[in-house]
Structure formats: structure tokens, C-alpha cells
Amino acid sequence: MLLLISPINREEALESIEGGADIVDVKNPKEGSLGANFPWVIKEIRELTPEDKLVSATLGDVPYKPGTVSLAAMGAHVSGADYIKVGLYGTKDHDEAVEVMENVVKTVKDVSEDTIIVAAGYADAHRVGAVDPMEIPKVAKDAGCDLAMLDTAVKDGHTLFDYLDLDKLKEFVDEAHSYGLLTALAGSVKKDQLKPLHDIGCDVVGIRGAACVGGDRNTGKIHHTAVAELKELLDSF
């Protein structure tokens, strides 16, 4: 299981890299769960990140506007992202979600076949009116994505496990794997939740809060010692 750490700037990216993160995920929590950062921030972080590590970029908690989202995806690609995540916030059902994602896939894959495209849903989708989280593997498959992901939309202290139990998460992972997709799980994930996620076959775990001083994704800052502890724990499984 790979460790994805989500810095917001150069300083945090360096801490993430020093701590041993496998994927450096550029985001902006001020704009939401999967808030988008600026192109120049993505570019700067890609330039300072070792070539053997992937740099991920979030496009935001996106609306149901396939053209707008496709342009954002091209911006992330041009800025150097190897791994592009789309938060399917404004899509209400499978068909809307597929329409957004298949256009992102076409936009990016036409110019960069190797870029990883991620359809990201929300375990607490019912709180924001987004597409059902258990639909995301099929959305990802039908749109031609590479990876199906879940996060939480509302960051209020609740975790992924408050909305989906381990059996449901295993069902999510197993369905995605049956389609040949990778999986990522996030959502205020705590240290003691890493082993269960590993055991159900999750490919990538996404973390920000647990890698921050004080454990707060908004007021804390990522520190390499916290990242290293998480990486060491994952490597022990």
C-alpha cells in the first residue's frame, strides 16, 4: 500500500519527500476536501520532487461541468502532475459522473497516455448530494480511468470509517480490482486504521491530518517525522 501525503506548498512538499511519501499530492484544503492548488505550485513541487516519485494534483471538488473540468485537467497535466484526481462533488449520479470523467480521460490521455486519472467520490456523499460512493468503481471503469478513490467531503472530524464499514470498503476495493483498476482510500484516516485498509487490499492510502503537527489538516503543518512514522508503519505490514 503506497503512502500519499497531501502538502499545500513547497515547504510541506519537502517534508513529505524527506519523510518518505510515495506520492506527493498537491492540494489546497481552503477550497475543500479535494481543493485545487495553483498551477505554479504544482509545477514547483514537481520540479523539486525526485523523478521516481509521483506528483498528484487535485482538480477540486468539481461541479457537473465537463468542459470546465477537462480544461482544469489539462492545466494540471501541463503543470507536471503525473496523477490527476477529480472530486466528483457536483455530479448527482453515475451518468453525470461518467460524462465528467470520460472527458477528463480523453483530454489527458490524448497527450499523455501514462498519466494516472483518478475518479474520486465521497464516503459521505449523502451530505452533499454527490454520486453514491459505491458507484465510483463502475464510474471509473466506464469512463476509462485508472484508479477509483474515496475521501470524505465534509472535514468535521468524522473519518472514512464513520460512513462505510470495513466490509463496504472491501467491497469497493474488490469491485475496482475486478475491473483492473487501482484503489485509493482517504478521509481523516488515523494510524490505527492503516492496517485494516492494507488488509483489504487498498493500493494507496491518502493522508494529510495524521501527517501534520497536532494532527489538524487545516491549522497544522506536515512534518517529516510524522510522515516517516506512517511510512515505517506501512512498511511493517
PDB file of C-alpha atoms in Angstrom:
ATOM      1  CA  MET A   1       0.000   0.000   0.000  1.00  0.00           C
ATOM      2  CA  LEU A   2       1.515   3.308  -1.112  1.00  0.00           C
ATOM      3  CA  LEU A   3       1.527   6.386   1.113  1.00  0.00           C
ATOM      4  CA  LEU A   4       0.071   9.516  -0.471  1.00  0.00           C
ATOM      5  CA  ILE A   5       0.732  12.708   1.501  1.00  0.00           C
ATOM      6  CA  SER A   6      -1.009  15.989   0.638  1.00  0.00           C
ATOM      7  CA  PRO A   7       1.153  19.115   1.040  1.00  0.00           C
ATOM      8  CA  ILE A   8      -0.129  22.592   0.239  1.00  0.00           C
ATOM      9  CA  ASN A   9       3.190  24.284  -0.557  1.00  0.00           C
ATOM     10  CA  ARG A  10       6.905  23.826  -1.231  1.00  0.00           C
ATOM     11  CA  GLU A  11       7.837  23.592   2.445  1.00  0.00           C
ATOM     12  CA  GLU A  12       5.339  20.822   3.155  1.00  0.00           C
ATOM     13  CA  ALA A  13       6.295  19.013  -0.048  1.00  0.00           C
ATOM     14  CA  LEU A  14       9.924  18.861   1.090  1.00  0.00           C
ATOM     15  CA  GLU A  15       8.794  17.499   4.475  1.00  0.00           C
ATOM     16  CA  SER A  16       6.670  14.871   2.695  1.00  0.00           C
ATOM     17  CA  ILE A  17       9.564  13.800   0.495  1.00  0.00           C
ATOM     18  CA  GLU A  18      12.042  13.677   3.399  1.00  0.00           C
ATOM     19  CA  GLY A  19       9.580  11.559   5.364  1.00  0.00           C
ATOM     20  CA  GLY A  20       9.354   9.014   2.558  1.00  0.00           C
ATOM     21  CA  ALA A  21       5.977   9.653   0.941  1.00  0.00           C
ATOM     22  CA  ASP A  22       5.439   7.550  -2.170  1.00  0.00           C
ATOM     23  CA  ILE A  23       3.106  10.078  -3.806  1.00  0.00           C
ATOM     24  CA  VAL A  24       3.242  13.845  -3.247  1.00  0.00           C
ATOM     25  CA  ASP A  25      -0.323  15.090  -3.635  1.00  0.00           C
ATOM     26  CA  VAL A  26      -0.681  18.837  -4.180  1.00  0.00           C
ATOM     27  CA  LYS A  27      -3.939  20.193  -2.812  1.00  0.00           C
ATOM     28  CA  ASN A  28      -5.491  23.259  -1.203  1.00  0.00           C
ATOM     29  CA  PRO A  29      -7.697  22.494   1.827  1.00  0.00           C
ATOM     30  CA  LYS A  30      -9.032  26.061   1.824  1.00  0.00           C
ATOM     31  CA  GLU A  31     -11.046  25.133  -1.269  1.00  0.00           C
ATOM     32  CA  GLY A  32     -12.466  21.894   0.089  1.00  0.00           C
ATOM     33  CA  SER A  33     -11.732  18.236   0.646  1.00  0.00           C
ATOM     34  CA  LEU A  34     -10.057  17.902  -2.761  1.00  0.00           C
ATOM     35  CA  GLY A  35      -9.417  21.628  -3.194  1.00  0.00           C
ATOM     36  CA  ALA A  36      -7.264  22.611  -6.169  1.00  0.00           C
ATOM     37  CA  ASN A  37      -3.947  24.393  -5.788  1.00  0.00           C
ATOM     38  CA  PHE A  38      -2.400  26.769  -8.306  1.00  0.00           C
ATOM     39  CA  PRO A  39      -0.561  25.608 -11.447  1.00  0.00           C
ATOM     40  CA  TRP A  40       2.700  27.239 -10.369  1.00  0.00           C
ATOM     41  CA  VAL A  41       2.579  25.402  -7.035  1.00  0.00           C
ATOM     42  CA  ILE A  42       2.134  22.056  -8.823  1.00  0.00           C
ATOM     43  CA  LYS A  43       4.988  22.942 -11.208  1.00  0.00           C
ATOM     44  CA  GLU A  44       7.343  23.958  -8.383  1.00  0.00           C
ATOM     45  CA  ILE A  45       6.611  20.792  -6.412  1.00  0.00           C
ATOM     46  CA  ARG A  46       7.089  18.584  -9.484  1.00  0.00           C
ATOM     47  CA  GLU A  47      10.483  20.208 -10.076  1.00  0.00           C
ATOM     48  CA  LEU A  48      11.703  19.582  -6.530  1.00  0.00           C
ATOM     49  CA  THR A  49      10.308  16.050  -6.254  1.00  0.00           C
ATOM     50  CA  PRO A  50      12.623  13.156  -7.216  1.00  0.00           C
ATOM     51  CA  GLU A  51      11.775  11.689 -10.607  1.00  0.00           C
ATOM     52  CA  ASP A  52      10.980   8.282  -9.106  1.00  0.00           C
ATOM     53  CA  LYS A  53       8.118   9.726  -7.037  1.00  0.00           C
ATOM     54  CA  LEU A  54       4.721  10.574  -8.460  1.00  0.00           C
ATOM     55  CA  VAL A  55       3.244  14.036  -8.063  1.00  0.00           C
ATOM     56  CA  SER A  56      -0.520  14.107  -7.784  1.00  0.00           C
ATOM     57  CA  ALA A  57      -2.773  17.126  -8.228  1.00  0.00           C
ATOM     58  CA  THR A  58      -6.394  17.550  -7.259  1.00  0.00           C
ATOM     59  CA  LEU A  59      -8.712  19.439  -9.609  1.00  0.00           C
ATOM     60  CA  GLY A  60     -11.066  20.372  -6.782  1.00  0.00           C
ATOM     61  CA  ASP A  61     -14.498  19.333  -5.580  1.00  0.00           C
ATOM     62  CA  VAL A  62     -15.731  19.826  -9.115  1.00  0.00           C
ATOM     63  CA  PRO A  63     -19.151  20.825 -10.468  1.00  0.00           C
ATOM     64  CA  TYR A  64     -21.061  18.983 -13.174  1.00  0.00           C
ATOM     65  CA  LYS A  65     -19.334  20.941 -15.919  1.00  0.00           C
ATOM     66  CA  PRO A  66     -17.376  18.523 -18.099  1.00  0.00           C
ATOM     67  CA  GLY A  67     -15.746  21.212 -20.238  1.00  0.00           C
ATOM     68  CA  THR A  68     -14.561  23.253 -17.287  1.00  0.00           C
ATOM     69  CA  VAL A  69     -13.182  20.175 -15.540  1.00  0.00           C
ATOM     70  CA  SER A  70     -11.446  18.987 -18.715  1.00  0.00           C
ATOM     71  CA  LEU A  71      -9.661  22.326 -19.048  1.00  0.00           C
ATOM     72  CA  ALA A  72      -8.599  22.075 -15.400  1.00  0.00           C
ATOM     73  CA  ALA A  73      -7.238  18.587 -16.098  1.00  0.00           C
ATOM     74  CA  MET A  74      -5.134  19.901 -18.968  1.00  0.00           C
ATOM     75  CA  GLY A  75      -3.837  22.619 -16.658  1.00  0.00           C
ATOM     76  CA  ALA A  76      -2.778  20.009 -14.094  1.00  0.00           C
ATOM     77  CA  HIS A  77      -1.051  17.973 -16.812  1.00  0.00           C
ATOM     78  CA  VAL A  78       0.827  20.977 -18.228  1.00  0.00           C
ATOM     79  CA  SER A  79       1.899  21.860 -14.685  1.00  0.00           C
ATOM     80  CA  GLY A  80       3.568  18.457 -14.323  1.00  0.00           C
ATOM     81  CA  ALA A  81       1.062  16.256 -12.483  1.00  0.00           C
ATOM     82  CA  ASP A  82       1.581  12.525 -13.031  1.00  0.00           C
ATOM     83  CA  TYR A  83      -1.623  11.658 -11.221  1.00  0.00           C
ATOM     84  CA  ILE A  84      -4.803  13.736 -11.609  1.00  0.00           C
ATOM     85  CA  LYS A  85      -7.657  13.453  -9.104  1.00  0.00           C
ATOM     86  CA  VAL A  86     -11.183  14.649  -9.793  1.00  0.00           C
ATOM     87  CA  GLY A  87     -13.535  15.099  -6.842  1.00  0.00           C
ATOM     88  CA  LEU A  88     -16.988  14.205  -8.172  1.00  0.00           C
ATOM     89  CA  TYR A  89     -18.802  16.670  -5.924  1.00  0.00           C
ATOM     90  CA  GLY A  90     -21.397  18.185  -8.246  1.00  0.00           C
ATOM     91  CA  THR A  91     -22.312  15.003 -10.114  1.00  0.00           C
ATOM     92  CA  LYS A  92     -25.533  13.503  -8.797  1.00  0.00           C
ATOM     93  CA  ASP A  93     -25.471  10.074 -10.436  1.00  0.00           C
ATOM     94  CA  HIS A  94     -23.469   7.552 -12.450  1.00  0.00           C
ATOM     95  CA  ASP A  95     -24.173   9.102 -15.853  1.00  0.00           C
ATOM     96  CA  GLU A  96     -23.156  12.638 -14.850  1.00  0.00           C
ATOM     97  CA  ALA A  97     -20.017  11.334 -13.166  1.00  0.00           C
ATOM     98  CA  VAL A  98     -19.048   9.275 -16.223  1.00  0.00           C
ATOM     99  CA  GLU A  99     -19.591  12.263 -18.526  1.00  0.00           C
ATOM    100  CA  VAL A 100     -17.172  14.354 -16.471  1.00  0.00           C
ATOM    101  CA  MET A 101     -14.571  11.623 -16.127  1.00  0.00           C
ATOM    102  CA  GLU A 102     -14.590  10.327 -19.714  1.00  0.00           C
ATOM    103  CA  ASN A 103     -13.892  13.848 -20.962  1.00  0.00           C
ATOM    104  CA  VAL A 104     -11.034  14.248 -18.486  1.00  0.00           C
ATOM    105  CA  VAL A 105      -9.643  10.900 -19.653  1.00  0.00           C
ATOM    106  CA  LYS A 106      -9.876  11.903 -23.321  1.00  0.00           C
ATOM    107  CA  THR A 107      -8.312  15.308 -22.644  1.00  0.00           C
ATOM    108  CA  VAL A 108      -5.299  13.948 -20.768  1.00  0.00           C
ATOM    109  CA  LYS A 109      -4.736  10.567 -22.404  1.00  0.00           C
ATOM    110  CA  ASP A 110      -4.664  12.151 -25.867  1.00  0.00           C
ATOM    111  CA  VAL A 111      -1.458  13.920 -24.863  1.00  0.00           C
ATOM    112  CA  SER A 112      -0.100  11.703 -22.077  1.00  0.00           C
ATOM    113  CA  GLU A 113      -1.072   8.036 -22.028  1.00  0.00           C
ATOM    114  CA  ASP A 114       0.893   7.373 -18.826  1.00  0.00           C
ATOM    115  CA  THR A 115      -0.843   9.968 -16.643  1.00  0.00           C
ATOM    116  CA  ILE A 116      -2.985   8.309 -13.968  1.00  0.00           C
ATOM    117  CA  ILE A 117      -6.593   9.524 -13.908  1.00  0.00           C
ATOM    118  CA  VAL A 118      -8.471   9.191 -10.632  1.00  0.00           C
ATOM    119  CA  ALA A 119     -12.238   9.269 -10.161  1.00  0.00           C
ATOM    120  CA  ALA A 120     -12.714  10.359  -6.554  1.00  0.00           C
ATOM    121  CA  GLY A 121     -16.031  10.033  -4.761  1.00  0.00           C
ATOM    122  CA  TYR A 122     -17.055  10.728  -1.193  1.00  0.00           C
ATOM    123  CA  ALA A 123     -17.938   8.273   1.550  1.00  0.00           C
ATOM    124  CA  ASP A 124     -20.323  10.923   2.936  1.00  0.00           C
ATOM    125  CA  ALA A 125     -21.801  11.785  -0.467  1.00  0.00           C
ATOM    126  CA  HIS A 126     -25.294  11.889   1.052  1.00  0.00           C
ATOM    127  CA  ARG A 127     -24.273  15.011   2.974  1.00  0.00           C
ATOM    128  CA  VAL A 128     -23.561  16.990  -0.201  1.00  0.00           C
ATOM    129  CA  GLY A 129     -25.816  15.332  -2.781  1.00  0.00           C
ATOM    130  CA  ALA A 130     -22.974  13.720  -4.725  1.00  0.00           C
ATOM    131  CA  VAL A 131     -22.935  10.367  -6.543  1.00  0.00           C
ATOM    132  CA  ASP A 132     -23.186   7.292  -4.297  1.00  0.00           C
ATOM    133  CA  PRO A 133     -19.686   6.214  -3.202  1.00  0.00           C
ATOM    134  CA  MET A 134     -20.317   2.596  -4.134  1.00  0.00           C
ATOM    135  CA  GLU A 135     -20.905   3.722  -7.752  1.00  0.00           C
ATOM    136  CA  ILE A 136     -17.365   5.071  -8.105  1.00  0.00           C
ATOM    137  CA  PRO A 137     -15.645   1.842  -9.253  1.00  0.00           C
ATOM    138  CA  LYS A 138     -18.141   1.451 -12.105  1.00  0.00           C
ATOM    139  CA  VAL A 139     -17.869   5.163 -12.940  1.00  0.00           C
ATOM    140  CA  ALA A 140     -14.093   4.806 -13.143  1.00  0.00           C
ATOM    141  CA  LYS A 141     -14.344   1.688 -15.317  1.00  0.00           C
ATOM    142  CA  ASP A 142     -16.958   3.112 -17.678  1.00  0.00           C
ATOM    143  CA  ALA A 143     -15.010   6.356 -18.126  1.00  0.00           C
ATOM    144  CA  GLY A 144     -11.654   4.657 -18.746  1.00  0.00           C
ATOM    145  CA  CYS A 145      -9.954   5.873 -15.553  1.00  0.00           C
ATOM    146  CA  ASP A 146      -7.015   4.168 -13.869  1.00  0.00           C
ATOM    147  CA  LEU A 147      -7.965   4.428 -10.209  1.00  0.00           C
ATOM    148  CA  ALA A 148     -11.115   4.646  -8.063  1.00  0.00           C
ATOM    149  CA  MET A 149     -10.868   6.658  -4.857  1.00  0.00           C
ATOM    150  CA  LEU A 150     -12.930   7.624  -1.835  1.00  0.00           C
ATOM    151  CA  ASP A 151     -12.443  10.550   0.519  1.00  0.00           C
ATOM    152  CA  THR A 152     -14.790  12.479   2.804  1.00  0.00           C
ATOM    153  CA  ALA A 153     -16.447  15.655   1.552  1.00  0.00           C
ATOM    154  CA  VAL A 154     -17.018  17.336   4.899  1.00  0.00           C
ATOM    155  CA  LYS A 155     -13.959  17.656   7.125  1.00  0.00           C
ATOM    156  CA  ASP A 156     -15.512  17.888  10.586  1.00  0.00           C
ATOM    157  CA  GLY A 157     -13.619  15.202  12.478  1.00  0.00           C
ATOM    158  CA  HIS A 158     -15.525  12.247  11.045  1.00  0.00           C
ATOM    159  CA  THR A 159     -13.457   9.622   9.244  1.00  0.00           C
ATOM    160  CA  LEU A 160     -13.965   7.346   6.282  1.00  0.00           C
ATOM    161  CA  PHE A 161     -14.995   4.593   8.705  1.00  0.00           C
ATOM    162  CA  ASP A 162     -17.853   6.668  10.130  1.00  0.00           C
ATOM    163  CA  TYR A 163     -19.680   6.289   6.813  1.00  0.00           C
ATOM    164  CA  LEU A 164     -18.532   2.954   5.396  1.00  0.00           C
ATOM    165  CA  ASP A 165     -17.592  -0.079   7.455  1.00  0.00           C
ATOM    166  CA  LEU A 166     -14.716  -2.370   6.544  1.00  0.00           C
ATOM    167  CA  ASP A 167     -16.977  -4.808   4.690  1.00  0.00           C
ATOM    168  CA  LYS A 168     -18.236  -2.000   2.435  1.00  0.00           C
ATOM    169  CA  LEU A 169     -14.720  -0.704   1.855  1.00  0.00           C
ATOM    170  CA  LYS A 170     -13.571  -4.212   0.935  1.00  0.00           C
ATOM    171  CA  GLU A 171     -16.499  -4.450  -1.492  1.00  0.00           C
ATOM    172  CA  PHE A 172     -15.352  -1.146  -3.046  1.00  0.00           C
ATOM    173  CA  VAL A 173     -11.751  -2.350  -3.381  1.00  0.00           C
ATOM    174  CA  ASP A 174     -12.709  -5.784  -4.708  1.00  0.00           C
ATOM    175  CA  GLU A 175     -15.070  -4.356  -7.344  1.00  0.00           C
ATOM    176  CA  ALA A 176     -12.457  -1.863  -8.548  1.00  0.00           C
ATOM    177  CA  HIS A 177      -9.824  -4.593  -8.728  1.00  0.00           C
ATOM    178  CA  SER A 178     -12.229  -6.805 -10.699  1.00  0.00           C
ATOM    179  CA  TYR A 179     -12.257  -4.059 -13.354  1.00  0.00           C
ATOM    180  CA  GLY A 180      -8.460  -3.864 -13.405  1.00  0.00           C
ATOM    181  CA  LEU A 181      -8.415  -0.569 -11.506  1.00  0.00           C
ATOM    182  CA  LEU A 182      -6.238   0.565  -8.635  1.00  0.00           C
ATOM    183  CA  THR A 183      -7.844   1.932  -5.467  1.00  0.00           C
ATOM    184  CA  ALA A 184      -7.162   4.762  -3.020  1.00  0.00           C
ATOM    185  CA  LEU A 185      -8.877   5.446   0.296  1.00  0.00           C
ATOM    186  CA  ALA A 186      -8.691   8.617   2.361  1.00  0.00           C
ATOM    187  CA  GLY A 187     -10.826  10.657   4.724  1.00  0.00           C
ATOM    188  CA  SER A 188      -9.194  11.727   8.002  1.00  0.00           C
ATOM    189  CA  VAL A 189      -7.590   8.278   8.196  1.00  0.00           C
ATOM    190  CA  LYS A 190      -5.909   7.566  11.537  1.00  0.00           C
ATOM    191  CA  LYS A 191      -2.816   5.493  12.253  1.00  0.00           C
ATOM    192  CA  ASP A 192      -4.793   2.601  13.717  1.00  0.00           C
ATOM    193  CA  GLN A 193      -6.926   2.423  10.562  1.00  0.00           C
ATOM    194  CA  LEU A 194      -3.987   1.777   8.237  1.00  0.00           C
ATOM    195  CA  LYS A 195      -3.671  -1.950   8.916  1.00  0.00           C
ATOM    196  CA  PRO A 196      -7.350  -2.703   8.136  1.00  0.00           C
ATOM    197  CA  LEU A 197      -7.055  -0.745   4.872  1.00  0.00           C
ATOM    198  CA  HIS A 198      -3.899  -2.651   3.968  1.00  0.00           C
ATOM    199  CA  ASP A 199      -5.558  -5.960   4.753  1.00  0.00           C
ATOM    200  CA  ILE A 200      -8.493  -5.387   2.393  1.00  0.00           C
ATOM    201  CA  GLY A 201      -6.065  -4.756  -0.484  1.00  0.00           C
ATOM    202  CA  CYS A 202      -6.191  -0.969  -0.778  1.00  0.00           C
ATOM    203  CA  ASP A 203      -3.425   0.211  -3.134  1.00  0.00           C
ATOM    204  CA  VAL A 204      -2.963   3.803  -1.931  1.00  0.00           C
ATOM    205  CA  VAL A 205      -3.851   5.499   1.349  1.00  0.00           C
ATOM    206  CA  GLY A 206      -4.253   9.283   1.328  1.00  0.00           C
ATOM    207  CA  ILE A 207      -3.284  11.289   4.388  1.00  0.00           C
ATOM    208  CA  ARG A 208      -2.933  14.892   5.424  1.00  0.00           C
ATOM    209  CA  GLY A 209      -4.140  15.383   9.007  1.00  0.00           C
ATOM    210  CA  ALA A 210      -2.211  12.468  10.512  1.00  0.00           C
ATOM    211  CA  ALA A 211       0.987  13.794   8.879  1.00  0.00           C
ATOM    212  CA  CYS A 212       0.549  17.281  10.377  1.00  0.00           C
ATOM    213  CA  VAL A 213       1.916  18.628  13.648  1.00  0.00           C
ATOM    214  CA  GLY A 214      -1.038  18.468  16.024  1.00  0.00           C
ATOM    215  CA  GLY A 215      -2.965  16.255  13.610  1.00  0.00           C
ATOM    216  CA  ASP A 216      -5.055  19.080  12.121  1.00  0.00           C
ATOM    217  CA  ARG A 217      -5.223  19.272   8.313  1.00  0.00           C
ATOM    218  CA  ASN A 218      -6.056  22.994   8.323  1.00  0.00           C
ATOM    219  CA  THR A 219      -4.043  24.562  11.147  1.00  0.00           C
ATOM    220  CA  GLY A 220      -1.190  22.041  11.296  1.00  0.00           C
ATOM    221  CA  LYS A 221       1.815  21.657   9.009  1.00  0.00           C
ATOM    222  CA  ILE A 222       3.164  18.434   7.562  1.00  0.00           C
ATOM    223  CA  HIS A 223       6.351  17.302   9.299  1.00  0.00           C
ATOM    224  CA  HIS A 224       8.781  14.707   8.025  1.00  0.00           C
ATOM    225  CA  THR A 225       8.880  12.813  11.321  1.00  0.00           C
ATOM    226  CA  ALA A 226       5.128  12.207  11.219  1.00  0.00           C
ATOM    227  CA  VAL A 227       5.359  11.106   7.578  1.00  0.00           C
ATOM    228  CA  ALA A 228       8.278   8.788   8.384  1.00  0.00           C
ATOM    229  CA  GLU A 229       6.298   7.164  11.217  1.00  0.00           C
ATOM    230  CA  LEU A 230       3.409   6.488   8.855  1.00  0.00           C
ATOM    231  CA  LYS A 231       5.714   5.107   6.149  1.00  0.00           C
ATOM    232  CA  GLU A 232       7.519   2.866   8.644  1.00  0.00           C
ATOM    233  CA  LEU A 233       4.175   1.563   9.869  1.00  0.00           C
ATOM    234  CA  LEU A 234       3.021   0.749   6.318  1.00  0.00           C
ATOM    235  CA  ASP A 235       6.304  -0.975   5.560  1.00  0.00           C
ATOM    236  CA  SER A 236       5.828  -3.212   8.599  1.00  0.00           C
ATOM    237  CA  PHE A 237       2.600  -4.761   7.297  1.00  0.00           C
TER     238      PHE A 237
END
